[in-house]
Short mmCIF file of C-alpha atoms in Angstrom, two decimals:
data_model
loop_
_atom_site.label_atom_id
_atom_site.label_comp_id
_atom_site.label_asym_id
_atom_site.label_seq_id
_atom_site.Cartn_x
_atom_site.Cartn_y
_atom_site.Cartn_z
CA UNK A 1 0.00 0.00 0.00
CA UNK A 2 1.50 3.34 -1.02
CA UNK A 3 1.03 6.49 1.04
CA UNK A 4 -1.12 8.10 -1.65
CA UNK A 5 -3.72 5.34 -1.26
CA UNK A 6 -4.56 6.33 2.32
CA UNK A 7 -5.72 9.73 3.53
CA UNK A 8 -7.18 11.19 6.72
CA UNK A 9 -10.16 13.56 6.75
CA UNK A 10 -12.55 15.25 9.06
CA UNK A 11 -15.71 13.17 8.54
CA UNK A 12 -17.82 15.99 7.07
CA UNK A 13 -15.00 16.74 4.59
CA UNK A 14 -14.34 13.14 3.52
CA UNK A 15 -14.50 12.36 -0.23
CA UNK A 16 -17.61 10.23 0.29
CA UNK A 17 -19.74 13.38 0.21
CA UNK A 18 -18.33 14.64 -3.08
CA UNK A 19 -18.81 11.17 -4.57
CA UNK A 20 -22.41 11.22 -3.33
CA UNK A 21 -23.04 14.56 -5.07
CA UNK A 22 -21.36 13.37 -8.27
CA UNK A 23 -23.42 10.18 -8.31
CA UNK A 24 -26.73 12.08 -8.26
CA UNK A 25 -25.58 14.85 -10.59
CA UNK A 26 -24.35 12.35 -13.20
CA UNK A 27 -27.38 10.07 -13.18
CA UNK A 28 -30.18 12.55 -12.57
CA UNK A 29 -33.56 10.78 -12.60
CA UNK A 30 -31.93 7.50 -13.68
CA UNK A 31 -30.61 7.11 -10.11
CA UNK A 32 -33.99 5.57 -9.18
CA UNK A 33 -34.10 3.01 -12.01
CA UNK A 34 -34.44 -0.58 -10.75
CA UNK A 35 -34.51 0.82 -7.20
CA UNK A 36 -30.77 1.54 -7.27
CA UNK A 37 -31.75 4.24 -4.80
CA UNK A 38 -34.88 3.09 -2.92
CA UNK A 39 -37.82 5.47 -3.26
CA UNK A 40 -41.02 3.57 -2.46
CA UNK A 41 -40.97 3.97 1.33
CA UNK A 42 -41.02 7.79 1.10
CA UNK A 43 -42.81 8.16 -2.26
CA UNK A 44 -45.95 6.02 -2.04
CA UNK A 45 -49.42 7.63 -1.96
CA UNK A 46 -49.95 6.61 1.67
CA UNK A 47 -47.10 8.67 3.13
CA UNK A 48 -47.93 11.50 0.73
CA UNK A 49 -51.51 11.49 2.00
CA UNK A 50 -50.27 11.66 5.60
CA UNK A 51 -48.15 14.72 4.78
CA UNK A 52 -50.97 16.34 2.80
CA UNK A 53 -53.33 15.91 5.76
CA UNK A 54 -50.81 17.58 8.11
CA UNK A 55 -50.22 20.42 5.65
CA UNK A 56 -53.99 20.81 5.23
CA UNK A 57 -54.30 21.01 9.02
CA UNK A 58 -51.63 23.71 9.03
CA UNK A 59 -53.50 25.72 6.37
CA UNK A 60 -56.66 25.47 8.47
CA UNK A 61 -54.76 26.71 11.52
CA UNK A 62 -53.45 29.70 9.56
CA UNK A 63 -56.97 30.43 8.33
CA UNK A 64 -58.25 30.32 11.93
CA UNK A 65 -55.66 32.96 12.76
CA UNK A 66 -56.97 35.18 9.98
CA UNK A 67 -54.04 34.63 7.57
CA UNK A 68 -55.83 33.84 4.31
CA UNK A 69 -54.26 36.29 1.85
CA UNK A 70 -50.52 35.61 1.95
CA UNK A 71 -49.25 32.52 0.10
CA UNK A 72 -47.88 29.61 2.12
CA UNK A 73 -44.71 28.14 0.60
CA UNK A 74 -44.20 24.39 0.95
CA UNK A 75 -40.54 23.64 0.26
CA UNK A 76 -39.44 20.06 -0.45
CA UNK A 77 -35.72 19.43 0.01
CA UNK A 78 -34.12 16.64 -2.01
CA UNK A 79 -37.26 15.93 -4.04
CA UNK A 80 -35.45 13.24 -6.03
CA UNK A 81 -37.62 11.38 -8.52
CA UNK A 82 -40.48 13.86 -7.93
CA UNK A 83 -43.08 11.21 -7.23
CA UNK A 84 -43.64 12.17 -3.58
CA UNK A 85 -44.12 15.86 -4.32
CA UNK A 86 -46.63 15.07 -7.06
CA UNK A 87 -48.67 12.82 -4.75
CA UNK A 88 -48.67 15.40 -1.94
CA UNK A 89 -49.84 18.16 -4.26
CA UNK A 90 -52.49 15.92 -5.83
CA UNK A 91 -53.92 14.96 -2.43
CA UNK A 92 -53.67 18.48 -1.02
CA UNK A 93 -55.71 19.88 -3.91
CA UNK A 94 -58.22 17.07 -3.43
CA UNK A 95 -58.61 17.96 0.27
CA UNK A 96 -58.92 21.66 -0.51
CA UNK A 97 -61.61 21.09 -3.13
CA UNK A 98 -63.53 18.60 -0.98
CA UNK A 99 -63.55 20.81 2.13
CA UNK A 100 -64.65 23.94 0.27
CA UNK A 101 -63.39 26.22 3.06
CA UNK A 102 -61.41 29.45 2.91
CA UNK A 103 -57.70 28.69 3.17
CA UNK A 104 -54.52 30.62 2.47
CA UNK A 105 -53.20 30.14 -1.07
CA UNK A 106 -50.22 27.82 -1.31
CA UNK A 107 -47.41 26.89 -3.67
CA UNK A 108 -45.28 23.76 -3.62
CA UNK A 109 -41.59 24.23 -4.45
CA UNK A 110 -39.55 21.13 -5.31
CA UNK A 111 -35.78 21.42 -4.91
CA UNK A 112 -32.72 19.26 -5.33
CA UNK A 113 -29.01 19.62 -5.99
CA UNK A 114 -28.81 18.11 -9.52
CA UNK A 115 -29.99 20.51 -12.24
CA UNK A 116 -31.02 17.45 -14.29
CA UNK A 117 -33.74 16.66 -11.75
CA UNK A 118 -35.11 20.20 -11.72
CA UNK A 119 -35.32 20.18 -15.51
CA UNK A 120 -37.00 16.74 -15.58
CA UNK A 121 -39.72 17.80 -13.11
CA UNK A 122 -40.49 20.98 -15.02
CA UNK A 123 -40.99 18.95 -18.21
CA UNK A 124 -42.95 16.04 -16.67
CA UNK A 125 -46.48 15.74 -18.05
CA UNK A 126 -48.02 15.10 -14.61
CA UNK A 127 -46.64 18.42 -13.31
CA UNK A 128 -48.04 20.64 -16.06
CA UNK A 129 -51.57 21.21 -14.64
CA UNK A 130 -50.11 22.37 -11.32
CA UNK A 131 -47.55 24.58 -13.03
CA UNK A 132 -50.31 26.21 -15.10
CA UNK A 133 -52.37 26.89 -11.94
CA UNK A 134 -49.40 28.55 -10.25
CA UNK A 135 -49.33 25.88 -7.54
CA UNK A 136 -45.95 24.37 -8.39
CA UNK A 137 -42.46 25.76 -8.85
CA UNK A 138 -38.91 24.40 -8.78
CA UNK A 139 -35.44 25.44 -7.70
CA UNK A 140 -31.94 24.06 -7.49
CA UNK A 141 -30.88 24.20 -3.86
CA UNK A 142 -27.54 23.36 -2.27
CA UNK A 143 -28.15 22.56 1.40
CA UNK A 144 -24.54 23.30 2.32
CA UNK A 145 -24.31 26.81 0.92
CA UNK A 146 -27.53 28.37 -0.39
CA UNK A 147 -29.50 30.97 1.58
CA UNK A 148 -32.09 31.94 -1.06
CA UNK A 149 -34.35 30.24 -3.59
CA UNK A 150 -34.29 31.06 -7.30
CA UNK A 151 -37.60 29.80 -8.64
CA UNK A 152 -37.60 28.36 -12.16
CA UNK A 153 -41.20 28.93 -13.28
CA UNK A 154 -42.04 32.31 -11.76
CA UNK A 155 -38.45 33.59 -12.14
CA UNK A 156 -38.73 35.02 -8.62
CA UNK A 157 -36.07 34.92 -5.93
CA UNK A 158 -37.04 34.27 -2.30
CA UNK A 159 -34.57 36.03 -0.01
CA UNK A 160 -34.36 36.29 3.80
CA UNK A 161 -37.43 38.03 5.20
CA UNK A 162 -39.49 37.78 2.00
CA UNK A 163 -42.07 35.31 3.33
CA UNK A 164 -44.75 36.51 5.76
CA UNK A 165 -46.36 33.13 6.25
CA UNK A 166 -44.35 30.41 8.02
CA UNK A 167 -42.28 28.25 5.68
CA UNK A 168 -43.30 24.57 5.46
CA UNK A 169 -40.22 22.40 4.96
CA UNK A 170 -40.49 18.79 3.78
CA UNK A 171 -37.31 16.71 4.04
CA UNK A 172 -37.46 12.95 3.43
CA UNK A 173 -34.23 10.96 3.26
CA UNK A 174 -32.48 14.31 3.15
CA UNK A 175 -30.46 14.85 6.33
CA UNK A 176 -28.74 11.47 5.99
CA UNK A 177 -27.51 12.41 2.50
CA UNK A 178 -25.76 15.67 3.34
CA UNK A 179 -22.44 16.02 5.24
CA UNK A 180 -22.49 15.26 8.94
CA UNK A 181 -19.93 15.61 11.70
CA UNK A 182 -18.76 12.56 13.59
CA UNK A 183 -17.87 13.05 17.22
CA UNK A 184 -16.81 10.63 19.92
CA UNK A 185 -17.80 10.98 23.57
CA UNK A 186 -15.49 9.39 26.11
CA UNK A 187 -14.89 10.12 29.81
CA UNK A 188 -16.87 13.33 29.58
CA UNK A 189 -14.77 14.71 26.75
CA UNK A 190 -15.60 15.42 23.11
CA UNK A 191 -13.37 14.19 20.31
CA UNK A 192 -13.50 14.68 16.58
CA UNK A 193 -13.68 11.25 14.98
CA UNK A 194 -11.64 11.51 11.80
CA UNK A 195 -12.03 9.00 9.00
CA UNK A 196 -9.06 7.36 7.33
CA UNK A 197 -9.90 6.45 3.76
CA UNK A 198 -8.01 3.63 2.12
CA UNK A 199 -8.47 3.72 -1.64
CA UNK A 200 -8.38 0.64 -3.89
CA UNK A 201 -5.83 0.34 -6.65
CA UNK A 202 -6.66 2.35 -9.78
CA UNK A 203 -9.43 4.12 -7.88
CA UNK A 204 -9.37 7.08 -10.27
CA UNK A 205 -10.92 4.86 -12.96
CA UNK A 206 -13.92 3.77 -10.89
CA UNK A 207 -17.41 5.24 -11.07
CA UNK A 208 -18.66 6.95 -7.87
CA UNK A 209 -20.91 4.04 -6.81
CA UNK A 210 -18.12 1.47 -7.30
CA UNK A 211 -15.53 3.63 -5.58
CA UNK A 212 -17.77 4.18 -2.56
CA UNK A 213 -18.23 0.43 -2.14
CA UNK A 214 -14.53 -0.35 -2.52
CA UNK A 215 -13.22 2.25 -0.07
CA UNK A 216 -12.13 1.06 3.35
CA UNK A 217 -12.98 3.42 6.21
CA UNK A 218 -11.40 3.41 9.66
CA UNK A 219 -11.68 5.99 12.44
CA UNK A 220 -9.32 7.74 14.85
CA UNK A 221 -10.16 10.26 17.55
CA UNK A 222 -8.57 13.60 18.38
CA UNK A 223 -9.56 16.25 20.90
CA UNK A 224 -11.60 19.05 19.40
CA UNK A 225 -12.23 21.97 21.77
CA UNK A 226 -14.57 23.93 19.45
CA UNK A 227 -17.55 21.77 20.46
CA UNK A 228 -17.05 22.80 24.10
CA UNK A 229 -16.67 26.52 23.50
CA UNK A 230 -19.49 28.69 24.86
CA UNK A 231 -20.09 30.34 21.48
CA UNK A 232 -20.57 27.02 19.67
CA UNK A 233 -24.20 27.29 18.47
CA UNK A 234 -25.14 23.77 19.58
CA UNK A 235 -23.29 23.79 22.89
CA UNK A 236 -26.38 22.71 24.88
CA UNK A 237 -26.80 19.40 23.11
CA UNK A 238 -23.06 18.69 23.18
CA UNK A 239 -23.04 19.30 26.95
CA UNK A 240 -25.97 16.92 27.28
CA UNK A 241 -24.04 14.24 25.41
CA UNK A 242 -21.06 14.75 27.73
CA UNK A 243 -23.31 14.02 30.70
CA UNK A 244 -25.37 11.15 29.28
CA UNK A 245 -23.09 9.23 26.92
CA UNK A 246 -19.95 7.17 27.22
CA UNK A 247 -17.85 5.44 24.57
CA UNK A 248 -20.29 6.63 21.88
CA UNK A 249 -19.87 7.70 18.28
CA UNK A 250 -22.39 10.40 17.37
CA UNK A 251 -23.31 11.55 13.89
CA UNK A 252 -23.98 15.22 14.41
CA UNK A 253 -26.15 17.12 11.86
CA UNK A 254 -24.33 20.45 12.01
CA UNK A 255 -24.81 21.07 8.27
CA UNK A 256 -28.49 20.08 8.45
CA UNK A 257 -29.14 22.36 11.43
CA UNK A 258 -27.35 25.26 9.71
CA UNK A 259 -29.46 24.64 6.60
CA UNK A 260 -32.69 24.84 8.63
CA UNK A 261 -31.49 28.06 10.26
CA UNK A 262 -30.87 29.64 6.86
CA UNK A 263 -34.30 28.53 5.66
CA UNK A 264 -35.82 29.93 8.84
CA UNK A 265 -34.48 33.34 7.82
CA UNK A 266 -36.61 33.30 4.66
CA UNK A 267 -39.76 33.84 6.72
CA UNK A 268 -40.60 36.36 9.41
CA UNK A 269 -42.96 33.81 11.02
CA UNK A 270 -40.76 30.71 11.51
CA UNK A 271 -41.12 27.28 9.93
CA UNK A 272 -42.63 23.84 10.23
CA UNK A 273 -40.53 20.79 9.35
CA UNK A 274 -41.96 17.44 8.27
CA UNK A 275 -39.19 14.89 7.96
CA UNK A 276 -38.87 11.14 7.46
CA UNK A 277 -35.69 9.14 7.58
CA UNK A 278 -33.88 6.20 9.04
CA UNK A 279 -33.18 8.29 12.14
CA UNK A 280 -33.18 8.04 15.93
CA UNK A 281 -34.68 10.60 18.32
CA UNK A 282 -34.15 8.52 21.48
CA UNK A 283 -30.91 9.12 23.39
CA UNK A 284 -30.68 5.44 24.40
CA UNK A 285 -30.15 4.49 20.76
CA UNK A 286 -26.96 6.58 20.68
CA UNK A 287 -25.43 5.09 23.83
CA UNK A 288 -22.28 3.06 23.15
CA UNK A 289 -22.84 3.60 19.44
CA UNK A 290 -20.21 2.08 17.17
CA UNK A 291 -18.63 4.01 14.26
CA UNK A 292 -21.15 4.47 11.42
CA UNK A 293 -21.45 2.02 8.56
CA UNK A 294 -22.37 3.28 5.12
CA UNK A 295 -25.50 1.64 3.70
CA UNK A 296 -25.00 1.31 -0.05
CA UNK A 297 -27.74 1.62 -2.68
CA UNK A 298 -26.03 3.20 -5.66
CA UNK A 299 -25.12 6.07 -3.38
CA UNK A 300 -25.06 5.61 0.42
CA UNK A 301 -27.00 6.66 3.49
CA UNK A 302 -26.42 6.97 7.21
CA UNK A 303 -28.60 7.25 10.31
CA UNK A 304 -29.97 10.72 10.97
CA UNK A 305 -29.52 12.12 14.46
CA UNK A 306 -33.06 13.31 15.12
CA UNK A 307 -32.27 13.51 18.83
CA UNK A 308 -29.87 16.40 18.25
CA UNK A 309 -32.38 18.22 16.05
CA UNK A 310 -35.16 17.73 18.58
CA UNK A 311 -32.94 18.88 21.46
CA UNK A 312 -31.75 22.02 19.64
CA UNK A 313 -35.22 23.22 18.59
CA UNK A 314 -36.90 22.28 21.87
CA UNK A 315 -34.45 24.62 23.61
CA UNK A 316 -35.40 27.38 21.16
CA UNK A 317 -39.09 27.18 21.96
CA UNK A 318 -40.27 24.83 19.24
CA UNK A 319 -42.69 21.96 19.67
CA UNK A 320 -41.17 18.77 18.32
CA UNK A 321 -43.08 15.53 17.86
CA UNK A 322 -41.84 12.05 17.02
CA UNK A 323 -43.73 8.76 17.37
CA UNK A 324 -44.02 7.32 20.86
CA UNK A 325 -43.84 3.79 19.45
CA UNK A 326 -40.52 2.37 18.25
CA UNK A 327 -40.14 2.61 14.51
CA UNK A 328 -38.80 -0.23 12.38
CA UNK A 329 -38.19 1.20 8.90
CA UNK A 330 -38.83 4.94 8.89
CA UNK A 331 -39.14 7.62 11.56
CA UNK A 332 -41.44 10.59 10.83
CA UNK A 333 -41.11 13.79 12.84
CA UNK A 334 -42.72 17.21 12.96
CA UNK A 335 -41.03 20.36 14.29
CA UNK A 336 -43.10 23.51 14.81
CA UNK A 337 -40.59 26.37 15.08
CA UNK A 338 -43.31 29.01 15.38
CA UNK A 339 -44.23 31.88 17.69
CA UNK A 340 -46.85 29.84 19.54
CA UNK A 341 -46.87 26.19 18.44
CA UNK A 342 -49.68 25.29 20.85
CA UNK A 343 -52.32 27.09 18.76
CA UNK A 344 -51.75 24.78 15.77
CA UNK A 345 -54.33 22.25 16.91
CA UNK A 346 -55.34 20.97 13.46
CA UNK A 347 -51.71 20.40 12.54
CA UNK A 348 -50.98 18.45 15.70
CA UNK A 349 -54.21 16.47 15.42
CA UNK A 350 -53.39 15.47 11.84
CA UNK A 351 -49.95 14.26 12.96
CA UNK A 352 -51.59 12.17 15.66
CA UNK A 353 -54.12 10.66 13.24
CA UNK A 354 -51.85 9.98 10.27
CA UNK A 355 -48.44 9.32 11.86
CA UNK A 356 -48.82 8.40 15.52
CA UNK A 357 -51.99 6.28 15.36
CA UNK A 358 -51.09 4.46 12.16
CA UNK A 359 -48.46 5.86 9.85
CA UNK A 360 -45.98 5.23 7.05
CA UNK A 361 -43.79 2.94 9.16
CA UNK A 362 -46.67 0.61 10.04
CA UNK A 363 -47.88 0.66 6.44
CA UNK A 364 -44.45 -0.30 5.11
CA UNK A 365 -44.17 -3.12 7.65
CA UNK A 366 -47.46 -4.53 6.33
CA UNK A 367 -46.23 -4.08 2.77
CA UNK A 368 -43.08 -6.08 3.54
CA UNK A 369 -45.25 -8.98 4.75
CA UNK A 370 -47.70 -8.74 1.85
CA UNK A 371 -45.08 -8.68 -0.93
CA UNK A 372 -44.18 -12.39 -0.68
CA UNK A 373 -47.72 -13.43 0.28
CA UNK A 374 -49.90 -11.88 -2.42
CA UNK A 375 -50.69 -15.30 -3.92
CA UNK A 376 -52.42 -16.31 -0.69
CA UNK A 377 -54.55 -13.16 -0.41
CA UNK A 378 -58.25 -13.00 -1.23
CA UNK A 379 -59.93 -10.30 -3.29
CA UNK A 380 -61.21 -8.36 -0.26
CA UNK A 381 -57.76 -8.38 1.34
CA UNK A 382 -56.17 -7.07 -1.87
CA UNK A 383 -58.82 -4.37 -2.29
CA UNK A 384 -58.51 -3.32 1.37
CA UNK A 385 -54.74 -2.92 1.25
CA UNK A 386 -54.90 -1.19 -2.14
CA UNK A 387 -57.38 1.29 -0.66
CA UNK A 388 -55.24 1.76 2.47
CA UNK A 389 -52.25 2.54 0.25
CA UNK A 390 -54.08 5.23 -1.70
CA UNK A 391 -54.65 3.08 -4.80
CA UNK A 392 -50.92 2.78 -5.36
CA UNK A 393 -49.89 1.86 -8.90
CA UNK A 394 -46.93 -0.23 -7.75
CA UNK A 395 -49.18 -2.45 -5.64
CA UNK A 396 -51.64 -2.88 -8.51
CA UNK A 397 -48.83 -3.89 -10.87
CA UNK A 398 -47.62 -6.34 -8.26
CA UNK A 399 -51.06 -7.85 -7.64
CA UNK A 400 -52.59 -7.73 -11.17
CA UNK A 401 -51.91 -11.40 -11.83
CA UNK A 402 -53.48 -12.44 -8.52
CA UNK A 403 -56.51 -10.22 -9.20
CA UNK A 404 -56.90 -11.87 -12.60
CA UNK A 405 -56.80 -15.35 -11.03
CA UNK A 406 -59.50 -14.36 -8.52
CA UNK A 407 -61.88 -12.79 -11.05
CA UNK A 408 -63.88 -15.97 -11.89
CA UNK A 409 -65.18 -16.03 -8.29
CA UNK A 410 -65.42 -12.26 -7.79
CA UNK A 411 -68.74 -10.61 -6.89
CA UNK A 412 -70.18 -7.81 -9.00
CA UNK A 413 -69.51 -5.33 -6.17
CA UNK A 414 -65.84 -6.35 -6.05
CA UNK A 415 -65.47 -5.86 -9.79
CA UNK A 416 -67.05 -2.42 -9.56
CA UNK A 417 -64.59 -1.55 -6.80
CA UNK A 418 -61.70 -2.74 -8.97
CA UNK A 419 -62.92 -0.53 -11.81
CA UNK A 420 -63.31 2.48 -9.51
CA UNK A 421 -59.87 1.88 -8.00
CA UNK A 422 -58.23 1.70 -11.41
CA UNK A 423 -59.56 5.13 -12.34
CA UNK A 424 -58.46 6.62 -9.00
CA UNK A 425 -55.01 5.07 -9.47
CA UNK A 426 -54.75 6.39 -13.04
CA UNK A 427 -55.71 9.93 -11.99
CA UNK A 428 -52.71 10.08 -9.65
CA UNK A 429 -50.20 7.99 -11.60
CA UNK A 430 -46.70 9.44 -11.82
CA UNK A 431 -44.54 7.99 -14.59
CA UNK A 432 -40.97 7.30 -13.48
CA UNK A 433 -37.86 7.35 -15.66
CA UNK A 434 -38.04 3.56 -15.80
CA UNK A 435 -41.47 3.15 -17.39
CA UNK A 436 -43.95 0.35 -16.77
CA UNK A 437 -47.06 -0.26 -18.87
CA UNK A 438 -49.65 0.32 -16.18
CA UNK A 439 -52.32 1.01 -18.80
CA UNK A 440 -51.86 -2.48 -20.23
CA UNK A 441 -52.35 -4.20 -16.87
CA UNK A 442 -55.40 -2.07 -16.14
CA UNK A 443 -56.87 -2.69 -19.60
CA UNK A 444 -56.43 -6.46 -19.42
CA UNK A 445 -58.05 -6.70 -15.97
CA UNK A 446 -61.02 -4.64 -17.18
CA UNK A 447 -61.20 -6.79 -20.32
CA UNK A 448 -61.43 -9.94 -18.20
CA UNK A 449 -64.33 -8.33 -16.31
CA UNK A 450 -66.16 -7.71 -19.65
CA UNK A 451 -65.98 -3.96 -19.05
CA UNK A 452 -65.21 -3.33 -22.69
CA UNK A 453 -65.55 0.44 -22.89
CA UNK A 454 -63.17 0.92 -19.95
CA UNK A 455 -60.80 -1.75 -21.25
CA UNK A 456 -60.73 -0.06 -24.67
CA UNK A 457 -59.66 3.26 -23.12
CA UNK A 458 -56.70 1.74 -21.26
CA UNK A 459 -55.59 -0.61 -24.02
CA UNK A 460 -55.53 2.32 -26.47
CA UNK A 461 -53.50 4.29 -23.92
CA UNK A 462 -51.05 1.39 -23.72
CA UNK A 463 -50.53 1.32 -27.49
CA UNK A 464 -50.12 5.10 -27.72
CA UNK A 465 -47.70 5.32 -24.80
CA UNK A 466 -45.58 2.28 -25.67
CA UNK A 467 -42.85 3.13 -28.15
CA UNK A 468 -42.45 -0.53 -29.16
CA UNK A 469 -44.55 -2.38 -31.73
CA UNK A 470 -48.01 -3.37 -30.38
CA UNK A 471 -48.49 -6.92 -29.14
CA UNK A 472 -50.96 -8.89 -31.34
CA UNK A 473 -52.91 -10.07 -28.30
CA UNK A 474 -53.50 -6.47 -27.18
CA UNK A 475 -54.73 -5.56 -30.66
CA UNK A 476 -57.03 -8.58 -30.59
CA UNK A 477 -58.43 -7.54 -27.18
CA UNK A 478 -59.07 -4.08 -28.59
CA UNK A 479 -60.85 -5.66 -31.54
CA UNK A 480 -63.11 -7.63 -29.18
CA UNK A 481 -63.84 -4.48 -27.15
CA UNK A 482 -64.89 -2.64 -30.30
CA UNK A 483 -66.91 -5.64 -31.51
CA UNK A 484 -68.84 -5.83 -28.22
CA UNK A 485 -69.45 -2.07 -28.34
CA UNK A 486 -70.81 -2.26 -31.88
CA UNK A 487 -67.84 -0.45 -33.40
CA UNK A 488 -67.39 -2.86 -36.29
CA UNK A 489 -65.09 -0.72 -38.44
CA UNK A 490 -62.62 -0.24 -35.56
CA UNK A 491 -62.89 -3.91 -34.60
CA UNK A 492 -62.02 -4.98 -38.16
CA UNK A 493 -59.10 -2.57 -38.29
CA UNK A 494 -57.59 -3.88 -35.02
CA UNK A 495 -58.14 -7.46 -36.20
CA UNK A 496 -56.22 -6.86 -39.40
CA UNK A 497 -53.41 -5.10 -37.51
CA UNK A 498 -53.09 -8.14 -35.22
CA UNK A 499 -52.93 -10.50 -38.20
CA UNK A 500 -50.22 -8.41 -39.91
CA UNK A 501 -48.03 -8.97 -36.88
CA UNK A 502 -49.09 -12.59 -36.31
CA UNK A 503 -50.77 -14.13 -39.39
CA UNK A 504 -51.54 -17.39 -37.55
CA UNK A 505 -53.28 -15.74 -34.57
CA UNK A 506 -56.21 -18.19 -34.22
CA UNK A 507 -58.60 -15.92 -32.31
CA UNK A 508 -58.03 -13.02 -34.68
CA UNK A 509 -58.59 -15.28 -37.70
CA UNK A 510 -61.86 -16.50 -36.18
CA UNK A 511 -62.98 -12.92 -35.57
CA UNK A 512 -62.10 -11.97 -39.14
CA UNK A 513 -64.34 -14.78 -40.41
CA UNK A 514 -67.22 -13.32 -38.42
CA UNK A 515 -66.84 -10.05 -40.30
CA UNK A 516 -66.51 -11.81 -43.66
#
């Protein structure tokens, strides 16, 4: 091993963070293909609905305080694939329209570091209606440095003090992806825990994801007095760790806290944070903590120190809420850094109903059990979970074959519920970079239920969306739909198209004879 293959860094300045940035900037939206970077747990309609309900509660609270003219800005940090933001906005508009009450106007601003992502969102077909209504805007935002927002659609810049309404900040899987400090607590003293990076041979030729996996990280401690200085902004929580912890490695979100403080300056009325991550808010989970291990998924992630964030903002007069139950997959918190958090009753009630009572973590735990057991589920169980998940497209794709197998014994009411669910799912479907032919699955299920007009709509959508040559069987199903609907000319046309692609298609030949 040569000396150049091993280097020592302060943890927040280690090359892993630059590699993380490069990974996302290079791939853009392709980072979520094949779940290289997992997105379902924080992007499904269920968690989006929970957030929309809390935001709706917040808008009601502002209306109760007489603030119905100024626009409320909802700022999503690290919006990634864009699916979560779309679902939140879709549900929030649905709640607003259903309630029919006077609320403050709002705008949703999606941000991320890679410019490729910002461009992709602004061009996505699902986003266009919200852009046209002035409800959606975008910005590139660097959590480490930026202190203002340059909006893409409106061309406006939001600077410190510009917002009169409180800022709503949404940050899912965000704080674990930006630089963190690593400290070590031992014998009542605070140490900086430096990382020693051992590079593989020919590391300059490796892509970021491969280089991250092949690096070897070890840690060494050194005394760092700055954490114990009275003017250190987070001295209170550090002093608490000195009293409560021993032989513990602590990931400390100094960059994340500084980012929230800069965002807080944008508004004269404070902020609310909704955040979900693989993070711990209980001090006992940081006791005797070992050095962190990077969790790889194309990029990498770490555990977020929600305890530090909760401690800091509690001491500044905020009301912070995390689940009382122990989470398994994802921890969802709410921080109200506002003048008087206690008057936000609708906000707090929505958190209790949609996070504390039964929330995204419980839902995902059920989903993990259901995934390998779909073939043993009955129709009512499938419909119930699909409804619970907000008519999620991914679950429908996953269960379409099982639904098809159960159709011969399905009741009329169940088939009507399937039809209704398909339309609800389609109305809130967000196409990812890695496309899947949802319309085809929906059309075939409707076809099997003899709902020919509905099947025709989705099967035509499938053909128009799919860039590949149509499948003869799909063309034949379209022909049957048209035949049953009395559209003989269209039926004959689809039949002939199917036979051009597959001259020996028996069913299509039989249908052609009927016309002849």
